[in-house]
JSON list of C-alpha atoms in Angstrom, two decimals:
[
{"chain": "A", "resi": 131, "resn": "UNK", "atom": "CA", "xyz": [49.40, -60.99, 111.52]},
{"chain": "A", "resi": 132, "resn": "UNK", "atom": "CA", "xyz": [46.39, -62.07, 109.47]},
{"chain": "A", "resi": 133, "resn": "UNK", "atom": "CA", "xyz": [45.92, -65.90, 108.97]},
{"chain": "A", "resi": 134, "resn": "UNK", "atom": "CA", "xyz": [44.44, -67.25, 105.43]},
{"chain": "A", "resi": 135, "resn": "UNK", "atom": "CA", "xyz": [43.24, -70.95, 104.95]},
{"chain": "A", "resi": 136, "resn": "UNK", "atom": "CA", "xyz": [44.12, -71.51, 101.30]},
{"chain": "A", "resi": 137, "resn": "UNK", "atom": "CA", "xyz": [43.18, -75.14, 100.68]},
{"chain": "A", "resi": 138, "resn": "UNK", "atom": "CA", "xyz": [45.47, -76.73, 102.87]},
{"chain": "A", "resi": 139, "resn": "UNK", "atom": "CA", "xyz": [47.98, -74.22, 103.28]},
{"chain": "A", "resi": 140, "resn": "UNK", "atom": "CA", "xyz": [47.81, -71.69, 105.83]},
{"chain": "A", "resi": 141, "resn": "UNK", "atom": "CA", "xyz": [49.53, -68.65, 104.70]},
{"chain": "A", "resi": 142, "resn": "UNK", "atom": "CA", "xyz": [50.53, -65.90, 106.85]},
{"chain": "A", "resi": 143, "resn": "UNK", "atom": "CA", "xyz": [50.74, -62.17, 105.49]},
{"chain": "A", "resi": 144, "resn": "UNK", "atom": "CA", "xyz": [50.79, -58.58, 106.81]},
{"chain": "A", "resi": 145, "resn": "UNK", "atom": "CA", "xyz": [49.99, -55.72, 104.71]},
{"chain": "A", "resi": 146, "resn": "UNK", "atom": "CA", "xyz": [51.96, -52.70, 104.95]},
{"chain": "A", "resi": 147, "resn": "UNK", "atom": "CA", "xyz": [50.98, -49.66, 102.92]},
{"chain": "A", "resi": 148, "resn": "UNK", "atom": "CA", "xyz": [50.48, -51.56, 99.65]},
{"chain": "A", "resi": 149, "resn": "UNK", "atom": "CA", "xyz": [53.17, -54.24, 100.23]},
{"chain": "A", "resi": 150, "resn": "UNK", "atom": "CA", "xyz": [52.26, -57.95, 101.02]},
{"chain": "A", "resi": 151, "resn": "UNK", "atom": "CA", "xyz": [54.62, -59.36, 103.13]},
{"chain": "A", "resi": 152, "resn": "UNK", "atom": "CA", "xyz": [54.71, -63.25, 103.01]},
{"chain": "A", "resi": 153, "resn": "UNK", "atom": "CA", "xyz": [55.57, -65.13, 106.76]},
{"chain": "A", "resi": 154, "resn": "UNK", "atom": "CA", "xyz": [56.20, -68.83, 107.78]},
{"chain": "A", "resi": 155, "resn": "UNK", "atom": "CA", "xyz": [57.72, -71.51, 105.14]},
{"chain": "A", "resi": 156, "resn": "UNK", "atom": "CA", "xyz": [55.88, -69.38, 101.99]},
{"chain": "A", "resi": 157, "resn": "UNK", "atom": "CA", "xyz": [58.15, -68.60, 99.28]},
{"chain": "A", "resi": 158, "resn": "UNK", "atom": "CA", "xyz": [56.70, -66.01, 96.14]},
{"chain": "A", "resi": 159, "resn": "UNK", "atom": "CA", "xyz": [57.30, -67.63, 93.11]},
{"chain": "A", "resi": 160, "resn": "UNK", "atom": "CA", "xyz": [56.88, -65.57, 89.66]},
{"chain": "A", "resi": 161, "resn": "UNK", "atom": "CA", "xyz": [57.56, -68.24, 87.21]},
{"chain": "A", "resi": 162, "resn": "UNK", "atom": "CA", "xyz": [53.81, -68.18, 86.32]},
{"chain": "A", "resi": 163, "resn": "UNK", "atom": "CA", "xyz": [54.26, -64.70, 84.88]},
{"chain": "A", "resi": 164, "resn": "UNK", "atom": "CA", "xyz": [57.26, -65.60, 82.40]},
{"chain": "A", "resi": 165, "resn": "UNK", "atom": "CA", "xyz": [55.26, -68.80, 81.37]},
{"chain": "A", "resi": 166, "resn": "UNK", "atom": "CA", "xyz": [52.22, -66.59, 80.93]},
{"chain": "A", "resi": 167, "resn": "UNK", "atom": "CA", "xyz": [54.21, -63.99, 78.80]},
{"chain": "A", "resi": 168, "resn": "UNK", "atom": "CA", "xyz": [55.98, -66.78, 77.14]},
{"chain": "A", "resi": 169, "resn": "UNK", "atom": "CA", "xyz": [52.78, -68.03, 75.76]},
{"chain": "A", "resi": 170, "resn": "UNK", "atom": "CA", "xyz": [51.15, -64.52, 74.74]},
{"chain": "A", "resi": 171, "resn": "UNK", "atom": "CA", "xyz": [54.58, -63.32, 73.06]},
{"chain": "A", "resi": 172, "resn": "UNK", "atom": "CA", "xyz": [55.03, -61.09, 75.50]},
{"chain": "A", "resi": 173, "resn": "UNK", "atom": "CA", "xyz": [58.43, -59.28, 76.19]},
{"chain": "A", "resi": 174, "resn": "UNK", "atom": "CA", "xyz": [60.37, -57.59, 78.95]},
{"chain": "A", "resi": 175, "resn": "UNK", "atom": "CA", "xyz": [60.79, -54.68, 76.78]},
{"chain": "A", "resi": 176, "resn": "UNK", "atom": "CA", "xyz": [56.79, -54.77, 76.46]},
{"chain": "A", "resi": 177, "resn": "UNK", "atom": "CA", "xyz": [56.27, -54.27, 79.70]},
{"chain": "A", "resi": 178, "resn": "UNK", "atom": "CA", "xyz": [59.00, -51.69, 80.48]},
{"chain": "A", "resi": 179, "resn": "UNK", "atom": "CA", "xyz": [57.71, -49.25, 77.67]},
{"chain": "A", "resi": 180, "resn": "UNK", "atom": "CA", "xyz": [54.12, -49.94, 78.96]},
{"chain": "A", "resi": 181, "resn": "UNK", "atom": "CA", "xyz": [55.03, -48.52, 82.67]},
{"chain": "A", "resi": 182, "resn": "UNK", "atom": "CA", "xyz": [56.82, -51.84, 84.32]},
{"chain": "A", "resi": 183, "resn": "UNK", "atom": "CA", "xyz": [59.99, -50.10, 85.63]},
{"chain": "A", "resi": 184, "resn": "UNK", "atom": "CA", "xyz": [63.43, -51.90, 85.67]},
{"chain": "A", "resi": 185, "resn": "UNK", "atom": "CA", "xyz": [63.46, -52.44, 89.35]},
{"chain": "A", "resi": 186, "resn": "UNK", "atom": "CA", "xyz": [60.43, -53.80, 89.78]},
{"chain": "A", "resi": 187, "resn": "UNK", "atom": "CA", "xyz": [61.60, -56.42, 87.21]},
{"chain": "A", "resi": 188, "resn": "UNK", "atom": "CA", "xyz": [64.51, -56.95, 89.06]},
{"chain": "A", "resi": 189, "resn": "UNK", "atom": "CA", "xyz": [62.73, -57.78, 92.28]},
{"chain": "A", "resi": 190, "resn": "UNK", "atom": "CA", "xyz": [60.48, -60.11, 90.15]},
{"chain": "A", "resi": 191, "resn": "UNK", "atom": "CA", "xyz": [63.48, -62.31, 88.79]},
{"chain": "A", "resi": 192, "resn": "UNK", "atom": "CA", "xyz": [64.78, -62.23, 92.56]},
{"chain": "A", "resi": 193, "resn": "UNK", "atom": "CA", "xyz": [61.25, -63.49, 93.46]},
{"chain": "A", "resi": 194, "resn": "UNK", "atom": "CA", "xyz": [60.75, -60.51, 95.91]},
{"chain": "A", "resi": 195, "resn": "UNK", "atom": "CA", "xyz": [57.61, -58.84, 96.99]},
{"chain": "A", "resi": 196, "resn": "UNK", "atom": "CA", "xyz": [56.03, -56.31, 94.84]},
{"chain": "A", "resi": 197, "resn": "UNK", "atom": "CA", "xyz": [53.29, -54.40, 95.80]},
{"chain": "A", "resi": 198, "resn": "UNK", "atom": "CA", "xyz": [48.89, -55.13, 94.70]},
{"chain": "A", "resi": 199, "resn": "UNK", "atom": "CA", "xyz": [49.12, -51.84, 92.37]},
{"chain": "A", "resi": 200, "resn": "UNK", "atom": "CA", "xyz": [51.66, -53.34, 90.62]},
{"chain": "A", "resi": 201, "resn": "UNK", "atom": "CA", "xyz": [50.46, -57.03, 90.28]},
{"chain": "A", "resi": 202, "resn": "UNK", "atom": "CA", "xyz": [47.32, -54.95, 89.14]},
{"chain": "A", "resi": 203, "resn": "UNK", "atom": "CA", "xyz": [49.39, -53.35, 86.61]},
{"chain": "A", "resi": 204, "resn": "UNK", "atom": "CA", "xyz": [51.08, -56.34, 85.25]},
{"chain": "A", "resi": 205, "resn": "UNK", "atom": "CA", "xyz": [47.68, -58.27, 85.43]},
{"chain": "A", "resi": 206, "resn": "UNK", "atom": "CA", "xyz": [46.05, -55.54, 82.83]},
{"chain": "A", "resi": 207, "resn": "UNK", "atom": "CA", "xyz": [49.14, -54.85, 80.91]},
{"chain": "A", "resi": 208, "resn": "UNK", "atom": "CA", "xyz": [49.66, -59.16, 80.38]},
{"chain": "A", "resi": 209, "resn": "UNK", "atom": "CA", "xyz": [46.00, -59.44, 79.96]},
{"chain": "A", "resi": 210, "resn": "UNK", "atom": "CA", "xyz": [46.37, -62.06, 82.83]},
{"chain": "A", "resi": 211, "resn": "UNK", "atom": "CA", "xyz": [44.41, -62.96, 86.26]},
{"chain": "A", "resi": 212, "resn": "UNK", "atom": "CA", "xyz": [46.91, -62.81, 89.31]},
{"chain": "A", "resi": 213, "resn": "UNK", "atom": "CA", "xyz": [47.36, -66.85, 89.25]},
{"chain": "A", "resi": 214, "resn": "UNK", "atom": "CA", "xyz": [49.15, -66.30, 85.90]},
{"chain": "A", "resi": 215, "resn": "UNK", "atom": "CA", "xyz": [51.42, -64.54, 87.47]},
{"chain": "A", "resi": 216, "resn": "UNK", "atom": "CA", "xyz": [52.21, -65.30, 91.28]},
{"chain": "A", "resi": 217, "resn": "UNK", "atom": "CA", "xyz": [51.64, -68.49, 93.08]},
{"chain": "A", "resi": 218, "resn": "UNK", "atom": "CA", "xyz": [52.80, -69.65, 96.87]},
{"chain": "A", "resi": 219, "resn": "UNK", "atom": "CA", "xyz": [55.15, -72.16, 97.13]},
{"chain": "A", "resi": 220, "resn": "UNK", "atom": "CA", "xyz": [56.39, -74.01, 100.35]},
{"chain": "A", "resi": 221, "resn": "UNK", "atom": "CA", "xyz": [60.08, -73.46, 100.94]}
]
């Protein structure tokens, strides 16, 4: 388990393969990324024809982990940093 001061939150994460997994009282929160596509006129539809599958939509409306490639993705496809998309949230 790897331990990262963020301000003054410490957030706990373990990396598995490419998948971030979140421990303690941290919740994922994605409602940056509608916002951000909100404000850019940006679609579901946009991102499913530009390689964001179903699924992985799915597990973003659930607010469930995705993996760095794909925030990558979504980053360049958005035309976004990864704060306009995810943030940490205490539960």
């Amino acid at each position: 388990m790897i331990m990262f001061n963020m301000n003054i939150y410490v957030l706990q994460f373990f990396i598995v393969g490419n998948i971030i997994y979140i421990g303690g009282d941290v919740m994922i929160d994605y409602s940056p990324m509608w916002q951000t596509m909100q404000d850019k006129g940006i679609s579901q539809y946009y991102l499913i024809k530009h390689g964001i599958d179903n699924k992985t939509l799915y597990n973003i409306k659930r607010n469930e982990n995705i993996t760095m490639l794909t925030l990558e993705k979504l980053c360049k496809i958005i035309g976004c940093e990864p704060n306009d998309i995810v943030k940490f949230t205490d539960n």
